[in-house]
Amino acid sequence: MNSLSSLMFPFLFLFLFSFSWVASADRHEDFLQCLQYQNSNAISKVIYTPINSSYSSVLQFSIRNGRFNTSATPKPLVIVTPLNVAHIQAAITCSQKHGLQIRVRSGGHDYEGLSYVAVIPFVVVDLINMRTVTVDVANKTAWVQGGATLGEVYYRIAEKSRTLAFPAGVCPTVGVGGHISGGGTGMIMRKYGLAVDHIIDAQLIDVKGRILDRASMGEDLFWAIRGGGGNTFGVVVAWKLELVPIPASVTVFNVTRILMKEDATKLIHQWQYAIEKFDEDLFSRIFIWRSANSTQEGKPMIQAAFTSLFLGGVDRLLSYMQESFPELGLVREDCIEMSWIESTVYFAQFPRNTSLEVLLNRGPRSTIFFKGKTDFVKEPIPKTALEGIWERLDQVDAESAELQFTAYGGKMNEIAESSTPFPHRAGTLYQIHYAISWDEEGIEAYAKYISWIRRLYSYMASYVSKNPRQAYVNYRDLDLGVNNLGNTSYRQASIWGTKYFKNNFDRLVRVKTAVDPANFFRNEQSIPPLSSW
Ligand SMILES: Cc1cc2nc3c(=O)[nH]c(=O)nc-3n(C[C@H](O)[C@H](O)[C@H](O)COP(=O)(O)OP(=O)(O)OC[C@H]3O[C@@H](n4cnc5c(N)ncnc54)[C@H](O)[C@@H]3O)c2cc1C
Ligand SMILES: *[C@@H]1O[C@H](CO)[C@@H](O)[C@H](O)[C@H]1NC(C)=O
Ligand SMILES: *[C@@H]1O[C@H](CO)[C@@H](O)[C@H](O)[C@H]1NC(C)=O
Ligand SMILES: *[C@@H]1O[C@H](CO)[C@@H](O)[C@H](O)[C@H]1NC(C)=O
Ligand SMILES: *[C@@H]1O[C@H](CO)[C@@H](O)[C@H](O)[C@H]1NC(C)=O
Ligand SMILES: *[C@@H]1O[C@H](CO)[C@@H](O)[C@H](O)[C@H]1NC(C)=O
Ligand SMILES: *[C@@H]1O[C@H](CO)[C@@H](O)[C@H](O)[C@H]1NC(C)=O
Ligand SMILES: *[C@@H]1O[C@H](CO)[C@@H](O)[C@H](O)[C@H]1NC(C)=O
């Protein structure tokens, strides 16, 4: 998408929306009647339309990006917050009958707001009331409902056992519905791989309203829902997790260096070589941003936070770091031993000794506007590339920009690319996550910051994966291409599809064609069925 058309996007939304509102008023009445008819079982208590006073607060509660929280953002005709499977089935059946689209929402962290924004008349099915987590310690498994957050999952596991964990993302308010549908990377991925590598069963409601489990959906569909992206194959009601062993005590550190550019270049360049040899017990990520502190010449400096989780004690970590990355100069005082569950609170950046109950808090912690993008690095990038990044961080609009370099390798290298739809496995040295945030409303701020991140992304092209230039679907980026509003061509979808899924894209298309040929479950970047090419 070029920058003009993306600037037009909000206006286009507005136009299409007001145009379709009148025509859809009837449809939405019919839809509501259908729901009541399908399910008299107290469903009206979980239906919100704009006339209900709580409609806005229910909608806004799980919005995590101010870009999609404006008066110009298209709103759902109806929000349903199901209490049970029958409510979801009714929503699916009635939406199809009355020509409405469904957007399923779990934690609402979608980078492009696709779980609660659409440009055609739509209904949000928000799973906020379906978030039971049932942990079976003896069998080392857990069933988690689609509306649970990662924080709730981690907390409930730790309530039962301090030596079991689940490998998934860092932010506790991320929902398992979207997160696991897209892969799920996190602090123990070098030891255990992704969330999807530990899903052993699921409960899914398909387009026909049937409740399927692993056995009845078959291995193709079970493969596809573990990473092929949400809102595509059906509604995931629950996942069955295989829990993994974790030491009673782990070690964390977050070492921040404020660096002259030359020193930042040197240290981060060295890190790229060190991680190739890192033990799988060691997770390593660098957060990089422009420091508020300046040198004498008034030039901004680079600030880099080296953040790690180590599955072992301080002594082993210190000797290991001395051997593998002495340039960082890690000392004992930098390291803190704690339980794994405490580390989830620590990495969520809560102050030390914050009570674990904070993991159960779903409320938004910030209301910033943001845009993110990802890249995968296959071989160390040269010092000149790093210098080019620093130059861009110096630009005025980059004040709140942040890069994250996340080491891959370890267990990630041992899992075949085709094992799940997530293809970024062996050969990936690290992942880059680019983010820029701002707090001013309006199209000018939007244009300014988004164009900054696009320029950086375009600069990085020659240093990262190519043909395709890979991206991670959980960090959804509509700049990579979007489906048509009506029918989508294979060629068009394969542009973003192969970036997210490489060769797995074709298998995803085959599964989609088999299970949802009319493309009922869809969004701007959902896998299209063959029939719509
Ligand atoms: C602050 C922040 C931190 C993050 N940290 C990480 C991280 O550490 N690791 C990582 O891998 N990712 C991370 N992410 C990305 C995150 O994994 C994705 O945005 C994920 O899709 C969010 O899931 P959700 O349920 O919260 O989002 P939602 O917006 O609710 O859903 C995302 C997509 O999945 C669909 N969906 C939701 N629930 C269901 C369901 N039950 N059945 C079918 N489809 C469904 C939605 O329609 C939408 O298309 C982070 C995102 C943010 C904003
Ligand atoms: C919303 O309003 C309708 C009509 O008054 C009512 O039937 C429904 O129960 C309300 N929804 C909620 C969640 O209170
Ligand atoms: C959304 O906007 C409302 C005000 O309209 C505000 O109260 C809320 O904090 C905002 N949420 C986000 C995530 O921007
Ligand atoms: C483990 O799972 C099996 C099969 O689901 C079940 O029969 C058994 O009761 C479970 N074991 C425990 C200790 O709960
Ligand atoms: C950075 O600047 C702040 C505020 O001026 C100051 O308190 C802090 O000590 C400085 N840090 C370094 C490392 O210079
Ligand atoms: C690491 O330190 C930086 C400050 O240098 C801080 O912004 C960040 O929140 C810290 N991260 C964690 C996980 O504590
Ligand atoms: C956290 O709690 C422990 C034990 O209660 C205490 O020893 C430690 O000083 C506390 N740390 C902070 C930073 O408050
Ligand atoms: C998409 O294509 C299918 C099959 O060719 C057709 O039935 C359907 O009406 C088309 N939809 C739109 C929105 O054009």
XYZ file of C-alpha atoms and ligand atoms in Angstrom:
684
model
C 0.000 0.000 0.000
C 1.494 3.361 -0.855
C 1.477 6.106 1.699
C -1.288 8.095 0.031
C -3.779 5.258 0.108
C -2.943 4.484 3.701
C -3.466 8.083 4.705
C -6.841 7.832 3.027
C -7.632 4.734 5.025
C -9.466 6.347 7.931
C -11.565 8.416 5.532
C -12.310 5.430 3.404
C -13.436 3.618 6.537
C -15.696 6.467 7.472
C -17.210 6.748 4.026
C -17.916 3.054 3.613
C -19.279 2.875 7.081
C -21.790 5.706 6.872
C -22.814 4.437 3.469
C -23.520 0.968 4.758
C -25.070 1.955 8.054
C -28.553 2.670 6.721
C -28.678 -0.414 4.549
C -27.541 -2.534 7.426
C -29.995 -1.225 10.014
C -32.545 -3.846 8.969
C -29.996 -6.593 8.795
C -28.951 -5.841 12.287
C -32.545 -5.945 13.581
C -32.976 -9.277 11.834
C -29.711 -10.474 13.310
C -30.850 -9.605 16.831
C -34.164 -11.378 16.328
C -32.366 -14.403 14.990
C -30.149 -14.528 18.085
C -33.149 -14.461 20.386
C -34.860 -17.112 18.342
C -31.793 -19.364 18.155
C -31.030 -18.928 21.768
C -33.592 -17.638 24.195
C -31.232 -18.801 26.926
C -30.406 -15.408 28.443
C -28.528 -14.223 25.367
C -30.012 -10.716 25.549
C -27.921 -10.098 28.669
C -24.767 -10.342 26.562
C -25.836 -8.335 23.518
C -24.748 -4.716 23.180
C -25.798 -2.281 20.487
C -25.002 1.457 20.443
C -28.256 2.138 22.322
C -26.968 0.253 25.378
C -25.133 2.669 27.645
C -22.289 0.206 28.232
C -21.663 -0.406 24.493
C -18.677 1.998 24.350
C -17.030 0.790 27.519
C -17.369 -2.860 26.459
C -15.905 -2.001 23.058
C -13.059 0.105 24.464
C -12.127 -2.243 27.279
C -9.973 -4.454 25.073
C -8.708 -1.813 22.629
C -4.936 -1.683 22.927
C -4.038 0.818 20.236
C -5.336 4.393 20.158
C -5.175 4.379 16.338
C -8.410 2.374 16.377
C -10.128 4.219 19.193
C -11.189 7.375 17.391
C -14.589 8.682 16.351
C -13.667 7.866 12.739
C -12.994 4.196 13.541
C -15.840 2.011 12.183
C -17.777 0.406 15.013
C -19.543 -2.959 15.241
C -23.332 -2.973 14.854
C -23.498 -5.444 17.713
C -21.134 -6.802 20.340
C -21.868 -10.238 21.769
C -19.989 -11.397 24.865
C -20.921 -15.109 24.926
C -21.218 -17.018 28.173
C -21.174 -20.415 26.516
C -20.735 -22.335 23.295
C -24.414 -22.007 22.350
C -24.092 -18.214 22.289
C -21.135 -18.441 19.893
C -22.997 -20.893 17.675
C -25.995 -18.537 17.549
C -23.763 -15.589 16.608
C -22.138 -17.573 13.783
C -25.422 -18.898 12.407
C -27.258 -15.573 12.555
C -24.385 -13.519 11.108
C -24.282 -15.761 8.066
C -28.020 -15.691 7.663
C -28.155 -11.908 7.700
C -25.013 -11.030 5.797
C -22.916 -9.707 8.667
C -19.240 -10.391 9.213
C -17.857 -11.638 12.501
C -14.746 -10.386 14.247
C -13.705 -12.606 17.151
C -11.892 -10.838 19.957
C -9.884 -12.333 22.792
C -7.284 -9.958 24.271
C -7.695 -7.261 21.590
C -3.930 -6.840 20.962
C -4.120 -7.149 17.200
C -1.598 -4.591 15.856
C -4.065 -3.418 13.203
C -7.204 -3.664 15.339
C -8.699 -6.391 13.152
C -10.527 -8.048 16.058
C -12.817 -5.053 16.481
C -12.612 -2.964 13.274
C -14.053 -3.784 9.843
C -15.165 -1.675 6.900
C -18.335 -3.657 6.278
C -21.263 -4.238 8.669
C -19.969 -6.519 11.405
C -20.490 -8.090 14.801
C -17.794 -8.454 17.461
C -17.842 -11.754 19.328
C -15.832 -10.847 22.414
C -14.760 -13.833 24.508
C -14.130 -11.818 27.663
C -16.600 -13.974 29.640
C -15.035 -17.255 28.522
C -11.689 -17.439 30.218
C -11.650 -20.425 32.514
C -8.234 -22.031 33.004
C -8.185 -25.600 34.345
C -4.764 -26.973 35.245
C -4.106 -30.720 35.563
C -0.774 -30.961 37.377
C -0.583 -34.759 37.351
C -0.939 -34.890 33.578
C 0.996 -31.628 33.056
C -1.777 -30.182 30.904
C -4.264 -27.328 31.052
C -7.462 -26.415 29.219
C -7.728 -22.672 28.680
C -10.721 -20.920 27.186
C -10.219 -18.593 24.231
C -10.848 -15.409 26.193
C -8.172 -16.028 28.834
C -5.104 -13.803 28.916
C -1.519 -15.013 29.181
C -1.344 -13.493 32.677
C -4.352 -15.546 33.755
C -2.812 -18.710 32.296
C 0.554 -18.135 33.987
C -1.077 -17.286 37.316
C -3.330 -20.375 37.331
C -0.416 -22.664 36.469
C 1.718 -21.202 39.263
C -1.174 -21.525 41.700
C -0.915 -25.298 41.228
C 2.802 -25.764 40.614
C 5.987 -23.696 40.715
C 7.875 -26.134 38.512
C 5.544 -26.085 35.516
C 5.282 -23.313 32.932
C 3.943 -22.583 29.471
C 6.034 -21.050 26.677
C 4.146 -17.989 25.406
C 4.359 -14.188 25.171
C 5.524 -11.505 27.545
C 2.637 -9.058 27.875
C 0.142 -10.496 30.419
C -2.933 -8.907 28.825
C -2.414 -10.613 25.446
C -5.280 -13.067 24.799
C -4.701 -16.756 24.106
C -7.353 -16.626 21.346
C -5.295 -14.434 19.029
C -1.818 -15.184 20.395
C -1.857 -18.942 19.939
C -3.689 -18.599 16.613
C -0.570 -16.758 15.383
C 2.310 -18.721 16.968
C 3.305 -17.272 20.334
C 6.938 -16.324 20.994
C 8.265 -15.610 24.466
C 10.968 -15.795 27.100
C 11.466 -19.580 27.022
C 11.271 -20.087 23.266
C 14.967 -21.004 22.967
C 14.325 -23.864 25.385
C 10.845 -24.992 24.333
C 9.841 -23.281 21.085
C 6.498 -21.520 20.722
C 3.073 -21.764 22.305
C 1.823 -23.622 19.219
C 4.511 -26.261 19.697
C 2.731 -27.231 22.933
C -0.923 -27.320 21.905
C -2.240 -30.875 22.074
C -5.965 -30.391 21.534
C -8.486 -27.640 20.876
C -12.182 -26.954 20.803
C -13.230 -25.056 17.667
C -16.600 -23.928 16.357
C -16.600 -24.016 12.595
C -18.618 -22.109 10.000
C -21.456 -24.636 10.253
C -21.647 -24.096 13.998
C -20.229 -27.535 14.796
C -18.076 -28.083 17.876
C -14.899 -29.838 16.814
C -11.965 -31.257 18.753
C -8.640 -32.490 17.436
C -10.001 -35.910 16.521
C -13.110 -34.636 14.751
C -11.464 -31.695 12.960
C -8.627 -33.804 11.590
C -4.885 -33.123 11.527
C -4.942 -30.633 8.621
C -7.277 -28.212 10.356
C -5.602 -28.831 13.711
C -2.289 -27.923 12.031
C -3.758 -24.761 10.478
C -5.258 -23.278 13.636
C -1.887 -23.514 15.390
C -0.339 -20.453 13.781
C -2.258 -19.733 10.570
C -3.796 -16.572 12.039
C -7.032 -15.877 13.909
C -10.538 -15.268 12.540
C -9.891 -17.598 9.606
C -10.892 -21.190 10.341
C -13.507 -20.738 13.058
C -13.771 -19.626 16.670
C -11.343 -21.267 19.081
C -13.316 -21.907 22.271
C -10.434 -23.537 24.141
C -6.884 -24.799 23.768
C -5.359 -27.780 25.562
C -1.831 -26.915 26.618
C 1.038 -29.241 27.318
C 2.899 -27.682 30.244
C 6.689 -27.734 30.400
C 9.080 -28.246 33.343
C 10.772 -25.167 34.750
C 13.382 -24.880 37.538
C 12.019 -23.674 40.887
C 14.433 -20.774 40.582
C 15.482 -18.878 37.440
C 17.752 -15.857 36.987
C 16.884 -12.589 35.281
C 18.816 -9.488 34.321
C 18.125 -6.227 32.506
C 21.412 -4.448 31.975
C 21.087 -0.977 30.495
C 23.978 0.756 28.767
C 23.935 4.360 27.617
C 26.388 4.323 24.769
C 28.242 6.527 22.366
C 27.210 5.375 18.921
C 30.555 3.738 18.210
C 30.292 1.704 21.376
C 26.687 0.734 20.694
C 27.738 -0.441 17.253
C 30.574 -2.503 18.667
C 28.580 -4.141 21.448
C 25.496 -4.970 19.411
C 27.612 -6.199 16.531
C 29.342 -8.584 18.939
C 26.012 -9.738 20.396
C 25.032 -11.061 16.962
C 27.988 -13.463 17.037
C 27.595 -14.381 20.699
C 23.975 -15.536 20.380
C 24.852 -18.117 17.757
C 26.553 -20.071 20.517
C 24.167 -19.298 23.382
C 22.871 -22.219 25.408
C 19.140 -22.875 25.007
C 18.679 -22.150 28.737
C 19.522 -18.511 27.993
C 17.035 -16.156 26.368
C 18.444 -12.858 25.149
C 16.785 -9.715 23.863
C 18.033 -6.148 23.391
C 15.732 -3.147 23.590
C 17.275 -0.227 21.704
C 16.146 3.377 21.742
C 17.518 6.890 21.626
C 18.693 8.050 25.001
C 17.392 11.288 26.412
C 20.966 11.934 27.608
C 23.212 13.747 25.160
C 26.901 13.899 24.477
C 28.818 17.169 24.579
C 28.077 17.799 20.934
C 24.385 17.622 21.708
C 24.038 14.391 19.761
C 21.651 11.803 21.206
C 23.205 8.631 22.486
C 21.950 5.085 22.105
C 20.465 3.267 25.028
C 20.422 -0.519 24.987
C 18.808 -2.752 27.583
C 20.134 -6.330 27.464
C 17.352 -8.431 28.919
C 17.671 -12.112 29.742
C 15.954 -15.006 31.394
C 18.252 -17.859 32.362
C 16.886 -21.272 33.376
C 19.423 -21.803 36.143
C 21.257 -20.089 38.997
C 23.426 -16.960 39.124
C 26.755 -18.781 39.389
C 26.262 -20.813 36.244
C 24.943 -17.746 34.407
C 27.931 -15.582 35.373
C 30.521 -18.090 34.284
C 28.566 -18.774 31.152
C 28.304 -15.076 30.212
C 31.977 -14.574 30.981
C 32.711 -17.261 28.448
C 30.224 -16.401 25.724
C 29.662 -12.629 25.886
C 32.277 -11.027 28.166
C 31.890 -7.697 26.324
C 28.629 -7.049 28.175
C 30.452 -7.038 31.511
C 27.654 -8.742 33.435
C 28.221 -8.774 37.200
C 26.472 -10.569 40.057
C 24.670 -7.397 41.158
C 22.875 -7.278 37.808
C 21.293 -10.683 38.390
C 18.201 -11.603 40.380
C 17.089 -15.128 41.217
C 13.336 -15.641 41.415
C 10.611 -18.117 40.500
C 9.456 -18.337 36.906
C 6.095 -16.809 37.789
C 7.843 -13.839 39.410
C 9.877 -13.460 36.238
C 6.663 -13.044 34.213
C 5.779 -10.071 36.430
C 9.340 -8.749 36.149
C 9.413 -8.914 32.357
C 6.015 -7.244 32.203
C 7.927 -4.326 33.755
C 6.066 -4.108 37.029
C 8.107 -2.855 40.007
C 9.901 -5.489 42.090
C 7.732 -7.337 44.609
C 4.488 -6.441 42.833
C 1.922 -9.026 43.884
C 1.331 -11.880 41.438
C -2.361 -10.925 41.296
C -1.356 -8.174 38.874
C -1.271 -10.945 36.252
C -5.061 -11.222 36.537
C -5.597 -7.568 35.769
C -6.924 -7.205 32.235
C -7.320 -3.461 32.285
C -5.350 -1.362 29.788
C -2.074 0.058 31.087
C -1.694 2.675 28.388
C -3.642 4.315 25.629
C -0.863 5.086 23.198
C -1.077 5.035 19.422
C 1.414 2.651 17.872
C 2.638 0.957 14.723
C 4.898 -2.095 14.643
C 6.753 -4.175 12.064
C 9.032 -7.224 12.089
C 12.030 -8.648 10.294
C 14.082 -11.803 10.553
C 17.871 -11.656 10.416
C 19.700 -14.638 8.921
C 23.285 -13.478 9.271
C 24.919 -10.780 11.375
C 24.260 -7.338 9.936
C 27.310 -5.159 9.247
C 28.359 -2.240 11.421
C 27.301 0.190 8.711
C 23.729 -1.107 8.967
C 23.709 -0.455 12.707
C 25.076 3.042 12.107
C 22.252 3.635 9.653
C 19.742 2.653 12.334
C 21.280 5.073 14.835
C 21.041 7.847 12.244
C 17.333 7.179 11.900
C 16.839 7.065 15.656
C 18.343 10.577 15.702
C 15.517 11.971 13.594
C 13.013 14.168 15.455
C 10.065 11.830 14.951
C 11.922 8.879 16.478
C 11.811 10.083 20.053
C 9.550 7.237 21.134
C 10.791 4.615 18.697
C 12.088 1.324 20.045
C 13.754 -1.663 18.426
C 13.864 -5.134 19.915
C 16.408 -7.709 18.792
C 15.348 -11.171 19.988
C 17.718 -14.122 19.671
C 16.217 -17.213 18.038
C 18.064 -20.541 17.850
C 18.133 -23.349 20.413
C 14.937 -25.423 20.262
C 13.625 -23.158 17.473
C 16.272 -24.648 15.158
C 15.094 -28.192 15.808
C 11.465 -27.763 14.783
C 10.709 -28.224 11.084
C 9.381 -25.221 9.145
C 6.310 -27.183 8.133
C 5.584 -28.548 11.594
C 3.210 -25.625 12.241
C 2.262 -22.664 9.998
C 4.947 -20.546 11.774
C 7.956 -20.944 9.435
C 10.674 -18.806 11.033
C 12.782 -21.637 12.426
C 16.295 -22.931 11.616
C 18.514 -20.331 9.986
C 16.918 -17.423 11.827
C 19.560 -15.684 13.903
C 17.269 -13.149 15.491
C 14.017 -11.252 15.066
C 13.787 -7.485 14.852
C 10.660 -5.791 16.127
C 10.310 -2.124 15.209
C 7.812 0.031 17.068
C 6.924 3.658 17.190
C 4.354 5.170 19.495
C 2.843 8.592 19.989
C 0.114 10.218 21.977
C -1.140 13.005 19.723
C -4.387 12.361 17.938
C -4.920 13.177 14.302
C -3.860 12.383 10.813
C -0.695 14.509 10.873
C 0.810 12.668 13.801
C -0.225 9.438 12.172
C 1.457 10.320 8.889
C 4.631 11.560 10.549
C 5.311 8.540 12.755
C 4.121 5.916 10.336
C 6.255 7.315 7.595
C 9.267 7.220 9.933
C 8.854 3.493 10.603
C 8.242 2.776 6.912
C 11.454 4.570 5.976
C 13.424 2.555 8.531
C 11.821 -0.664 7.267
C 12.719 0.171 3.733
C 16.307 0.989 4.747
C 16.643 -2.419 6.432
C 15.600 -4.418 3.351
C 19.100 -5.372 2.279
C 20.158 -6.647 5.711
C 17.307 -9.031 6.527
C 15.569 -12.126 5.094
C 14.767 -11.923 1.383
C 12.483 -13.708 -1.109
C 10.306 -13.540 0.774
C 11.118 -10.837 3.287
C 9.622 -12.699 6.259
C 7.311 -11.249 8.887
C 5.517 -12.557 11.972
C 1.725 -12.682 11.676
C 1.197 -11.877 15.367
C 2.840 -8.516 14.656
C 0.311 -7.886 11.936
C 1.258 -5.230 9.409
C -1.254 -4.193 6.747
C 1.534 -2.425 4.817
C 2.490 -5.914 3.596
C -0.740 -6.161 1.596
C -4.434 -6.678 2.187
C -7.238 -8.792 0.804
C -9.780 -7.144 -1.450
C -12.952 -6.036 0.228
C -14.839 -8.494 -1.941
C -12.975 -11.404 -3.495
C -9.275 -11.878 -3.091
C -6.889 -13.134 -5.709
C -4.383 -15.806 -4.806
C -1.604 -13.689 -6.227
C -2.536 -10.755 -4.044
C -2.875 -12.777 -0.850
C 0.282 -14.751 -1.497
C 2.319 -11.538 -1.253
C 1.676 -11.123 2.472
C 0.871 -14.815 2.909
C 4.340 -16.070 1.976
C 5.966 -13.417 4.167
C 4.084 -14.717 7.179
C 4.001 -18.419 6.327
C 6.527 -19.128 3.511
C 5.622 -22.442 1.841
C 3.005 -23.183 4.477
C 0.764 -20.604 2.811
C -0.402 -23.063 0.137
C -1.357 -25.696 2.697
C -3.264 -23.052 4.671
C -5.180 -22.134 1.517
C -6.071 -25.798 0.945
C -7.344 -26.180 4.507
C -9.325 -22.952 4.289
C -10.897 -24.080 1.010
C -11.962 -27.346 2.602
C -13.439 -25.914 5.796
C -14.780 -22.471 4.842
C -15.099 -22.307 1.044
C -17.454 -19.291 1.136
C -14.913 -17.348 3.216
C -17.256 -16.443 6.060
C -14.448 -16.042 8.625
C -12.288 -13.336 7.159
C -10.456 -10.090 7.617
C -7.966 -7.943 5.681
C -5.266 -10.587 6.135
C -7.019 -13.910 6.534
C -6.185 -16.892 4.342
C -8.541 -16.867 1.319
C -10.180 -20.060 -0.026
C -9.519 -21.190 -3.604
C -13.094 -20.426 -4.619
C -12.490 -16.724 -4.157
C -9.396 -16.468 -6.392
C 1.783 -5.103 24.082
C 1.877 -6.316 23.204
C 2.805 -7.304 23.507
C 2.905 -8.452 22.726
N 3.836 -9.413 23.038
C 3.930 -10.527 22.275
C 4.879 -11.547 22.559
O 5.637 -11.467 23.523
N 4.944 -12.617 21.735
C 4.107 -12.752 20.664
O 4.174 -13.765 19.981
N 3.203 -11.801 20.378
C 3.092 -10.701 21.152
N 2.183 -9.750 20.831
C 1.340 -9.944 19.660
C 0.121 -10.787 20.007
O 0.505 -12.132 20.171
C -0.901 -10.693 18.883
O -1.323 -9.376 18.716
C -2.091 -11.614 19.149
O -2.798 -11.840 17.964
C -2.997 -10.991 20.188
O -4.002 -11.861 20.600
P -5.256 -11.226 21.312
O -6.197 -12.320 21.554
O -4.820 -10.368 22.438
O -5.747 -10.231 20.182
P -7.137 -10.043 19.377
O -6.993 -8.688 18.783
O -8.305 -10.329 20.227
O -7.047 -11.152 18.265
C -6.033 -11.183 17.268
C -6.560 -11.932 16.045
O -6.994 -13.245 16.400
C -8.408 -13.388 16.197
N -8.942 -14.125 17.350
C -8.977 -13.731 18.637
N -9.518 -14.668 19.420
C -9.834 -15.710 18.605
C -10.433 -16.992 18.823
N -10.793 -17.385 20.042
N -10.634 -17.795 17.763
C -10.264 -17.406 16.525
N -9.687 -16.222 16.263
C -9.476 -15.371 17.288
C -8.926 -11.977 16.074
O -10.112 -11.887 15.317
C -7.771 -11.264 15.411
O -7.768 -11.544 14.024
C 2.066 -8.594 21.607
C 1.145 -7.603 21.295
C 1.048 -6.457 22.071
C 0.066 -5.394 21.719
C -29.182 -3.722 25.622
O -30.455 -3.176 25.381
C -31.450 -4.110 24.991
C -32.710 -3.338 24.645
O -33.073 -2.546 25.709
C -31.650 -5.127 26.113
O -32.580 -6.118 25.715
C -30.327 -5.785 26.447
O -30.476 -6.682 27.517
C -29.274 -4.735 26.745
N -27.980 -5.396 26.916
C -27.377 -5.486 28.084
C -26.058 -6.202 28.107
O -27.820 -5.027 29.099
C -10.279 5.104 24.067
O -10.943 6.355 24.148
C -11.580 6.595 25.388
C -12.219 7.973 25.312
O -12.953 8.103 24.157
C -10.564 6.569 26.507
O -11.242 6.716 27.750
C -9.807 5.256 26.489
O -8.777 5.285 27.455
C -9.200 5.025 25.122
N -8.513 3.733 25.070
C -7.415 3.519 24.317
C -6.783 2.174 24.390
O -6.935 4.366 23.610
C -4.871 -37.695 33.094
O -5.643 -37.708 31.930
C -6.363 -38.910 31.748
C -6.991 -38.862 30.374
O -7.607 -37.633 30.141
C -7.410 -39.041 32.838
O -8.142 -40.219 32.672
C -6.695 -39.056 34.153
O -7.638 -39.032 35.185
C -5.784 -37.868 34.297
N -4.940 -38.042 35.449
C -5.108 -37.339 36.524
C -4.176 -37.660 37.629
O -5.948 -36.487 36.623
C 20.740 10.958 32.195
O 20.067 12.170 32.460
C 19.335 12.167 33.663
C 18.554 13.459 33.760
O 19.355 14.530 33.388
C 20.291 11.942 34.821
O 19.565 11.901 36.030
C 21.018 10.636 34.628
O 21.975 10.436 35.644
C 21.719 10.609 33.287
N 22.274 9.290 33.094
C 23.503 9.099 32.636
C 23.960 7.692 32.551
O 24.210 9.998 32.272
C 15.010 -2.543 31.586
O 15.553 -1.267 31.834
C 14.990 -0.198 31.089
C 15.643 1.098 31.493
O 16.946 1.071 31.129
C 13.510 -0.080 31.386
O 12.961 0.909 30.560
C 12.833 -1.403 31.155
O 11.501 -1.302 31.597
C 13.537 -2.506 31.915
N 12.954 -3.783 31.558
C 12.570 -4.650 32.462
C 12.035 -5.933 31.962
O 12.627 -4.422 33.645
C 11.246 -7.799 47.932
O 10.849 -8.669 48.974
C 11.938 -9.346 49.588
C 11.385 -10.367 50.579
O 10.175 -9.890 51.138
C 12.858 -8.333 50.233
O 13.952 -8.988 50.836
C 13.368 -7.373 49.169
O 14.128 -6.356 49.752
C 12.204 -6.738 48.413
N 12.758 -6.000 47.273
C 12.339 -4.812 46.930
C 13.003 -4.200 45.744
O 11.460 -4.226 47.529
C -16.783 -14.085 -4.762
O -16.700 -15.173 -5.650
C -17.722 -16.153 -5.453
C -17.427 -17.342 -6.343
O -16.838 -16.924 -7.541
C -19.079 -15.522 -5.704
O -20.089 -16.480 -5.467
C -19.249 -14.363 -4.740
O -20.458 -13.707 -4.990
C -18.103 -13.355 -4.851
N -18.219 -12.385 -3.792
C -18.061 -11.079 -3.990
C -18.205 -10.214 -2.780
O -17.781 -10.599 -5.066
